[in-house]
XYZ file of C-alpha atoms in Angstrom:
550
model
C 6.029 30.374 -4.539
C 7.901 30.581 -1.865
C 6.518 33.876 -0.648
C 9.092 33.938 3.412
C 11.228 32.536 4.997
C 11.483 32.406 9.099
C 14.811 31.416 10.448
C 14.939 30.832 14.321
C 18.369 29.768 15.897
C 19.724 27.823 13.420
C 23.323 27.823 12.949
C 24.895 30.915 12.516
C 21.482 31.863 12.685
C 19.671 34.134 15.955
C 16.400 35.216 14.654
C 15.226 36.246 10.685
C 12.735 36.652 8.394
C 13.187 36.686 4.383
C 10.094 37.664 1.530
C 10.544 36.516 -1.558
C 8.573 37.814 -4.957
C 8.067 36.177 -7.733
C 11.067 36.862 -10.721
C 14.034 36.281 -10.179
C 16.265 36.700 -7.021
C 20.041 36.827 -7.053
C 21.587 35.911 -3.393
C 25.250 36.923 -2.842
C 27.314 37.412 -0.440
C 31.680 36.687 0.427
C 31.749 31.963 1.140
C 31.486 31.438 4.911
C 28.828 34.078 5.150
C 25.370 31.919 5.369
C 24.586 31.240 1.680
C 24.554 27.676 2.389
C 22.834 27.700 5.866
C 19.999 29.384 3.990
C 19.581 27.091 1.978
C 19.857 23.890 4.967
C 17.169 25.709 6.911
C 15.017 25.626 3.952
C 16.276 22.417 3.862
C 14.536 21.600 6.817
C 11.238 22.221 5.558
C 11.278 20.472 2.659
C 11.468 17.011 5.152
C 15.889 16.655 5.310
C 16.642 14.994 8.463
C 17.767 17.065 11.346
C 20.827 16.927 13.669
C 20.992 18.342 16.953
C 24.310 19.931 15.406
C 22.487 22.959 13.840
C 21.175 24.556 17.033
C 22.511 27.471 17.893
C 21.353 27.677 21.136
C 20.600 24.079 22.912
C 18.844 25.406 25.635
C 15.915 26.405 23.037
C 14.401 25.472 20.299
C 14.878 26.177 16.330
C 11.990 26.929 14.371
C 12.212 26.841 10.426
C 8.516 28.415 8.818
C 8.149 29.078 5.285
C 5.054 29.641 3.788
C 4.374 28.834 0.320
C 1.649 30.472 -2.839
C -0.249 27.610 -4.253
C -2.654 28.421 -6.146
C -1.652 27.702 -9.715
C -0.083 24.146 -8.182
C -2.954 21.877 -8.204
C -2.210 20.333 -5.836
C -5.224 20.013 -4.097
C -5.624 16.161 -4.959
C -1.778 16.112 -2.732
C -3.795 17.390 -0.063
C -6.414 15.336 0.268
C -4.459 12.142 -0.267
C -1.907 12.719 2.693
C -5.529 13.931 5.051
C -3.757 17.717 4.971
C -6.321 20.969 5.226
C -5.401 22.757 1.694
C -5.040 26.492 1.974
C -3.589 28.322 -1.469
C -1.528 30.218 1.729
C 0.397 27.147 2.784
C 2.594 27.754 5.769
C 4.887 24.517 5.987
C 6.997 24.639 9.849
C 9.763 22.548 11.454
C 10.790 22.115 14.529
C 13.930 20.791 16.400
C 13.499 20.531 19.915
C 16.418 19.857 22.825
C 15.574 17.129 23.379
C 16.502 16.054 19.721
C 12.693 15.130 19.007
C 11.194 17.078 15.646
C 8.370 17.709 15.120
C 6.639 19.299 11.339
C 3.496 20.691 10.573
C 1.648 21.947 7.291
C -0.848 24.433 8.133
C -0.646 23.730 11.839
C -1.738 20.307 11.245
C 1.303 17.108 12.436
C 2.574 16.119 9.473
C 4.544 12.759 8.760
C 8.983 13.940 7.235
C 7.556 11.726 4.315
C 4.825 13.867 3.915
C 7.085 16.161 3.869
C 9.411 15.436 1.309
C 6.712 14.064 -1.081
C 4.422 18.170 -1.038
C 8.481 19.426 -1.069
C 9.587 17.636 -4.308
C 6.190 20.113 -5.571
C 7.736 22.994 -3.754
C 10.944 23.955 -4.352
C 14.327 22.209 -6.964
C 16.667 22.786 -5.798
C 20.048 22.930 -8.019
C 23.558 22.657 -7.873
C 26.725 21.344 -9.214
C 26.774 18.007 -6.581
C 22.697 18.364 -7.345
C 23.606 17.240 -11.749
C 23.380 13.648 -10.437
C 19.981 13.284 -11.054
C 20.413 14.317 -14.729
C 22.213 11.307 -15.317
C 19.084 8.455 -14.446
C 17.090 7.621 -17.402
C 14.336 8.340 -15.278
C 14.660 11.991 -15.393
C 15.632 11.730 -18.623
C 12.116 10.418 -19.471
C 10.489 12.477 -17.671
C 12.225 15.106 -19.264
C 11.320 13.757 -22.503
C 7.441 12.673 -21.557
C 6.960 16.643 -20.851
C 7.649 17.308 -23.883
C 5.531 14.713 -25.430
C 3.058 15.842 -23.267
C 2.857 12.471 -21.429
C 1.017 13.295 -19.115
C -2.185 11.908 -18.836
C -1.643 9.530 -21.275
C 1.042 8.269 -18.140
C -2.003 8.187 -15.964
C -4.274 5.893 -17.766
C -0.729 4.273 -18.346
C -0.289 3.323 -14.955
C -4.069 3.142 -14.143
C -4.249 0.219 -16.414
C -0.587 -1.368 -15.350
C -2.604 -1.409 -12.316
C -5.433 -3.667 -13.392
C -2.553 -5.706 -14.848
C -0.877 -6.194 -12.510
C -3.023 -7.617 -9.743
C -5.518 -10.086 -12.192
C -1.954 -11.105 -13.151
C -1.385 -11.873 -9.400
C -4.601 -13.234 -8.843
C -4.062 -15.747 -12.038
C -0.448 -16.739 -10.125
C -2.147 -17.385 -6.688
C -5.235 -19.228 -8.268
C -2.632 -21.584 -10.079
C -0.651 -22.188 -7.196
C -3.865 -22.908 -5.704
C -4.786 -24.366 -8.577
C -1.820 -27.173 -8.203
C -2.256 -27.630 -4.667
C -5.668 -28.658 -5.055
C -4.902 -31.407 -7.593
C -2.360 -32.933 -4.697
C -5.131 -32.887 -2.487
C -7.920 -33.959 -5.040
C -6.919 -37.677 -4.724
C -7.124 -37.541 -0.908
C -10.345 -34.973 -0.381
C -11.798 -37.358 -2.761
C -10.994 -40.902 -0.792
C -12.044 -39.179 2.192
C -15.920 -37.747 0.946
C -16.533 -41.448 -1.173
C -15.939 -42.690 1.907
C -18.692 -40.817 4.228
C -21.065 -41.017 0.683
C -20.224 -44.812 1.111
C -21.384 -45.055 4.717
C -24.924 -43.969 4.116
C -24.544 -41.323 7.758
C -27.775 -39.116 6.968
C -29.722 -42.624 8.109
C -27.827 -43.411 10.843
C -29.763 -42.319 14.157
C -25.952 -43.572 16.392
C -28.472 -44.532 19.584
C -31.153 -46.813 17.359
C -27.972 -48.412 15.824
C -26.462 -49.363 19.081
C -29.815 -49.669 20.849
C -30.203 -52.281 17.626
C -27.300 -54.163 18.153
C -27.414 -54.625 21.631
C -30.678 -56.592 21.310
C -29.627 -58.905 18.555
C -26.395 -59.356 20.751
C -27.870 -60.260 23.451
C -31.153 -62.364 21.410
C -31.092 -65.075 23.359
C -31.308 -63.250 26.420
C -33.435 -61.871 26.038
C -35.709 -64.215 24.769
C -34.739 -66.289 27.964
C -35.906 -63.386 30.615
C -39.020 -62.100 28.618
C -40.496 -65.838 28.904
C -39.743 -65.805 32.610
C -41.299 -62.442 33.437
C -44.635 -63.505 31.227
C -44.823 -66.860 33.527
C -44.027 -64.985 36.160
C -46.790 -62.504 35.509
C -49.653 -65.592 34.226
C -48.536 -68.781 35.560
C -52.634 -70.153 36.557
C -50.981 -71.224 39.501
C -48.289 -68.293 41.058
C -48.605 -66.290 38.411
C -48.522 -62.041 39.788
C -52.063 -61.844 37.734
C -53.766 -64.996 38.812
C -52.889 -63.876 42.873
C -54.648 -60.114 42.760
C -57.270 -61.924 40.534
C -57.925 -63.825 43.767
C -57.242 -61.312 46.155
C -59.451 -58.699 43.826
C -63.019 -60.907 44.091
C -61.966 -61.026 48.003
C -62.295 -57.282 48.304
C -65.228 -56.800 46.553
C -66.976 -58.317 49.003
C -66.821 -55.115 51.052
C -65.989 -52.762 48.647
C -68.791 -51.367 49.711
C -68.837 -51.615 53.740
C -66.467 -48.863 53.186
C -64.492 -46.011 51.448
C -61.451 -47.313 51.926
C -62.334 -50.274 51.068
C -63.014 -49.439 47.473
C -60.067 -47.111 46.957
C -58.057 -50.347 48.279
C -60.057 -52.827 45.443
C -59.613 -49.421 42.776
C -55.454 -49.209 43.437
C -55.230 -53.410 42.355
C -57.934 -53.666 40.108
C -55.513 -50.700 38.510
C -52.886 -52.763 38.746
C -54.466 -55.664 37.206
C -54.741 -53.782 34.526
C -50.996 -52.119 34.200
C -49.641 -56.042 34.636
C -51.709 -57.667 31.813
C -50.445 -54.321 29.528
C -47.084 -55.283 30.863
C -47.454 -59.083 30.103
C -48.511 -58.107 26.461
C -45.720 -55.596 26.066
C -43.277 -59.116 27.212
C -45.524 -61.205 24.614
C -44.671 -58.459 21.465
C -41.571 -57.620 22.400
C -40.400 -61.330 22.357
C -42.505 -62.568 18.856
C -40.359 -59.717 17.682
C -37.163 -60.293 18.749
C -35.357 -63.128 16.863
C -31.708 -64.494 16.738
C -30.462 -63.730 13.118
C -26.997 -63.647 13.407
C -26.836 -62.222 9.393
C -29.028 -58.919 10.953
C -26.620 -58.896 13.971
C -23.128 -59.441 11.522
C -24.449 -56.561 9.113
C -25.620 -53.881 12.325
C -22.215 -54.681 13.852
C -20.197 -53.845 10.060
C -22.335 -50.536 10.168
C -21.164 -49.483 13.791
C -17.828 -51.372 12.647
C -18.100 -47.937 10.080
C -18.975 -45.604 12.082
C -16.808 -46.035 14.961
C -13.816 -46.162 12.548
C -14.414 -42.979 10.757
C -15.559 -41.507 13.772
C -11.906 -42.128 15.425
C -10.350 -41.248 11.882
C -11.684 -38.133 11.671
C -11.210 -37.455 15.394
C -15.203 -36.412 16.113
C -17.972 -38.541 17.750
C -21.365 -37.419 17.050
C -22.635 -38.353 13.300
C -23.478 -34.781 12.613
C -19.877 -33.495 12.796
C -19.101 -36.564 10.581
C -22.057 -35.681 7.672
C -20.076 -31.441 7.754
C -16.807 -33.162 7.417
C -18.427 -34.602 4.750
C -19.913 -31.164 3.213
C -16.519 -29.430 3.275
C -14.883 -32.617 1.498
C -17.506 -31.864 -1.339
C -16.870 -28.171 -1.404
C -12.816 -28.515 -2.052
C -13.897 -31.687 -4.798
C -16.328 -29.696 -6.258
C -13.963 -26.703 -5.741
C -11.689 -28.593 -7.501
C -13.323 -29.112 -10.754
C -14.675 -25.556 -10.803
C -10.616 -24.160 -10.425
C -9.748 -24.363 -14.123
C -12.970 -22.621 -15.750
C -12.137 -19.767 -13.652
C -8.234 -20.192 -14.037
C -8.856 -19.568 -17.363
C -11.475 -16.720 -17.391
C -8.810 -15.163 -15.625
C -6.131 -15.546 -17.791
C -9.060 -13.836 -20.536
C -8.811 -10.627 -18.426
C -4.559 -10.943 -18.217
C -4.480 -10.915 -21.572
C -7.304 -8.210 -22.553
C -5.018 -5.558 -19.557
C -1.944 -6.439 -21.053
C -3.086 -5.446 -24.829
C -4.748 -2.077 -23.386
C -1.390 -1.836 -21.490
C 0.511 -2.112 -24.276
C -1.921 -0.313 -26.452
C -0.811 2.611 -24.032
C 2.887 2.107 -23.863
C 3.100 2.252 -27.587
C 0.951 5.446 -28.138
C 3.202 6.855 -25.187
C 6.562 5.824 -27.683
C 5.262 7.326 -30.160
C 5.078 10.930 -28.536
C 8.636 10.445 -27.894
C 10.061 9.685 -30.446
C 8.052 12.258 -31.962
C 9.391 14.882 -29.018
C 13.356 13.927 -29.099
C 14.077 15.563 -31.857
C 12.399 18.515 -31.010
C 13.836 18.258 -27.878
C 17.808 17.842 -29.023
C 17.202 20.747 -31.334
C 16.654 23.491 -28.425
C 19.813 21.359 -25.862
C 21.487 22.337 -28.572
C 20.395 25.755 -29.342
C 21.006 26.553 -25.563
C 24.458 24.885 -25.223
C 25.272 26.374 -28.136
C 25.053 30.084 -26.650
C 26.602 28.342 -23.147
C 30.149 27.472 -25.016
C 29.102 24.332 -25.705
C 29.458 24.912 -29.225
C 29.300 21.415 -30.380
C 27.185 19.505 -28.183
C 25.252 17.034 -29.353
C 23.234 14.524 -28.168
C 21.317 11.400 -28.851
C 18.550 9.756 -27.455
C 18.204 6.032 -28.344
C 14.443 4.723 -27.241
C 14.467 0.844 -27.135
C 11.472 -1.277 -26.624
C 10.960 -3.308 -23.556
C 9.109 -6.825 -22.940
C 8.578 -5.459 -19.778
C 6.103 -3.181 -18.115
C 7.713 -0.555 -15.945
C 6.116 2.475 -13.792
C 6.835 5.187 -16.985
C 6.500 2.248 -20.046
C 7.582 -0.057 -21.517
C 10.538 1.382 -23.533
C 14.257 1.777 -22.402
C 16.037 5.172 -22.569
C 19.980 5.610 -23.012
C 21.150 9.498 -23.626
C 24.259 9.995 -25.241
C 26.591 12.610 -25.306
C 29.862 14.195 -26.973
C 30.880 17.940 -26.829
C 33.247 17.788 -29.722
C 32.900 17.621 -32.964
C 33.182 14.213 -34.672
C 33.583 12.611 -30.936
C 32.362 9.366 -29.471
C 29.137 9.633 -28.419
C 28.958 7.922 -24.344
C 25.870 7.698 -22.191
C 25.809 10.973 -20.229
C 27.442 9.964 -17.187
C 30.134 8.993 -17.811
C 31.452 11.291 -20.619
C 29.747 14.868 -19.886
C 32.409 16.987 -16.906
C 30.432 18.933 -13.605
C 30.724 21.821 -15.655
C 28.932 20.255 -19.219
C 26.161 18.937 -16.640
C 26.015 21.446 -15.061
C 25.281 23.345 -18.134
C 23.268 20.829 -19.479
C 20.819 20.828 -16.280
C 20.257 24.135 -16.491
C 19.626 24.018 -20.383
C 16.859 21.373 -19.840
C 15.885 23.565 -17.083
C 15.280 26.088 -20.024
C 13.699 23.790 -22.005
C 10.782 22.369 -18.991
C 9.001 25.845 -18.751
C 8.363 26.280 -21.676
C 5.781 22.878 -21.396
C 5.875 22.516 -17.892
C 4.613 24.423 -14.647
C 7.970 24.051 -12.583
C 7.648 24.835 -9.113
C 10.372 27.174 -7.871
C 13.609 27.221 -8.666
C 17.090 27.834 -6.708
C 20.015 27.361 -8.712
C 23.271 27.043 -5.823
C 25.986 28.471 -7.291
C 26.204 26.626 -10.745
C 28.079 29.782 -12.739
C 30.910 28.182 -10.688
C 33.874 28.434 -13.105
C 31.750 29.731 -15.536
C 32.916 33.727 -16.825
C 33.202 36.382 -19.146
C 29.991 36.006 -22.229
C 28.743 32.061 -20.926
C 28.379 34.252 -18.136
C 25.930 36.617 -19.166
C 23.816 34.030 -21.318
C 23.516 31.970 -18.401
C 21.991 34.657 -16.766
C 20.327 35.545 -19.456
C 18.382 32.282 -20.027
C 18.041 32.267 -16.207
C 16.015 35.461 -16.446
C 13.474 34.365 -19.181
C 13.050 31.424 -17.440
C 12.185 33.705 -14.275
C 9.356 35.803 -16.518
C 7.636 32.008 -16.466
C 8.370 30.859 -12.311
C 9.710 31.708 -9.317
C 13.747 32.234 -9.712
C 16.966 31.976 -6.898
C 20.286 32.142 -8.043
C 22.943 31.795 -5.245
C 26.204 32.916 -7.249
C 29.261 35.024 -7.593
C 28.642 36.450 -10.971
C 28.425 40.001 -11.117
C 26.802 38.823 -14.814
C 24.431 36.870 -13.273
C 23.270 39.032 -10.345
C 22.977 42.321 -12.569
C 20.121 40.142 -13.984
C 17.937 39.916 -10.628
C 14.625 42.148 -10.552
C 15.832 41.374 -6.523
C 18.682 41.144 -4.923
C 19.325 39.817 -1.353
C 22.946 39.677 0.418
C 23.482 37.578 2.861
C 26.921 38.816 5.620
C 28.445 37.890 8.795
C 28.412 40.188 11.989
C 30.320 40.098 15.060
C 28.140 41.259 18.075
C 29.830 40.960 21.867
C 31.624 38.330 20.305
C 29.269 36.255 19.164
C 29.584 35.698 15.343
C 25.639 35.650 13.690
C 24.911 35.627 10.169
C 21.928 38.331 8.664
C 20.197 38.781 5.152
C 19.695 42.077 3.621
C 17.026 43.558 0.671
C 19.613 46.332 -1.372
C 18.325 49.231 -3.062
C 19.483 50.505 -6.621
C 22.867 51.648 -4.781
C 23.499 48.785 -2.502
C 23.478 46.232 -5.862
C 25.874 49.270 -7.488
C 28.130 48.803 -4.260
C 27.595 44.514 -4.228
C 28.101 43.698 -7.825
C 31.213 46.178 -7.750
C 32.816 44.491 -4.972
C 32.043 41.346 -6.955
C 33.711 42.950 -10.096
C 36.516 44.268 -8.648
C 37.059 43.076 -4.724
C 36.475 44.742 -1.330
C 38.295 48.196 -2.859
C 35.824 50.114 -5.076
C 37.321 51.394 -7.685
C 35.462 53.481 -10.672
C 35.923 51.427 -13.673
C 34.279 49.095 -11.486
C 31.601 51.172 -10.760
C 30.800 51.626 -14.466
C 31.267 48.377 -15.251
C 28.522 47.251 -12.128
C 26.037 50.283 -13.736
C 26.396 49.317 -17.305
C 25.937 45.829 -16.251
C 22.419 46.740 -13.647
C 21.346 48.464 -17.288
């Protein structure tokens, strides 16, 4: 419930603070005194858009602050979801700066307007003749039925299962799309993969392959060169080794005369050994190498295949081709396994669908049981509100598609006349009838649901006499279970209040300001008497006012 409202620099209000209590609070005042200003200011702390035009003094900021006692509202989870500090005495503040910027706070924590709106919906429900359009919406009508059916917990379970069903369904749709695309690419990927596999890339050492090709491709020239080298090294008449051996023999004659000659002998001897080894390798290479056109063709084909694959895939190393081969293998394997995954997911989707449908049917069963009770209660309330022939028909029809509140569509039909044709409520009910229906619905809901503070803004317009008395009794009855505020012009309703506040304007120094005053019992007699007979008080009006208050 709201416990206080502080308003500074807003419209005709300079600075006021209003305290509120449990029960029924009546707010009265002449037309234009500023009752709507109070609602406008309250709307700002509920998240309504701000306008610089509402500022009384453009040089100062406008501050609206409301305090709520929410210990019984079970809003801890809502505060946690919006990352707010929970306090049983919660303060909601809105500031409008001269620059036009707006700031919002909940318990001194900055919040967005969206967060403020979400919280505001749980704190206050403002109902006026203009707000009856919500009654015409199927969503609101279904909420009323569900409140009587006690479907709150079941709807939470339903929505949880519905989320799971939608998640699985979305995953399945995405996977099927991927499979369709994969099937288009499968032949191409398989061809590329097989082409790389057939190349036997793992067995290829590119440098060795290129070297082998060069040897085979130039075998005759290599053999010719090796023969000449061998001859140069080992010719008995002029070979290098022969010449060095002769030099070695000559040095052997003087090697013992000096260490210098010994060193020369050793060096020549080492050279002979090295050249003999070279000669041996040359002869071995010459023996191994042969002109082999068939082998050359095979190596050449393998190199051409390798270069073609490298060019095709835009790489230059065998290792890169092997990596591409591995990736293609994964795609081919994935394409073959995706059907199994889809089958598994289809089972999950169907299981979730059946579970969601089962819960939706449980919800509908409870709705069907609650509808006759709601119909009876609403028609009983409307009987006292001057609509003795009002009748409702609630048509609940299950649909194939799942909605956020189940799988049923609700149509609320109404007639205000005996024997009259039923029609959709929003099309056949007048504005006055809609106001009374909404009051009846709110009254019924207080029996089944904890409602936030309820503010009735002149919904009694066009009502008088016994119907006004009945409206007052309904509001008074509701206020025993919740906080109710009623802005009214009817003395019958004003007299039922536990508290009474009067809004009025005053001219001070050529400036008009709005004020609000808590009325005493004597003040209430005068206020209600004026509501009955006008500004000129008569004895009969005062007597009537006292009678109403008693």
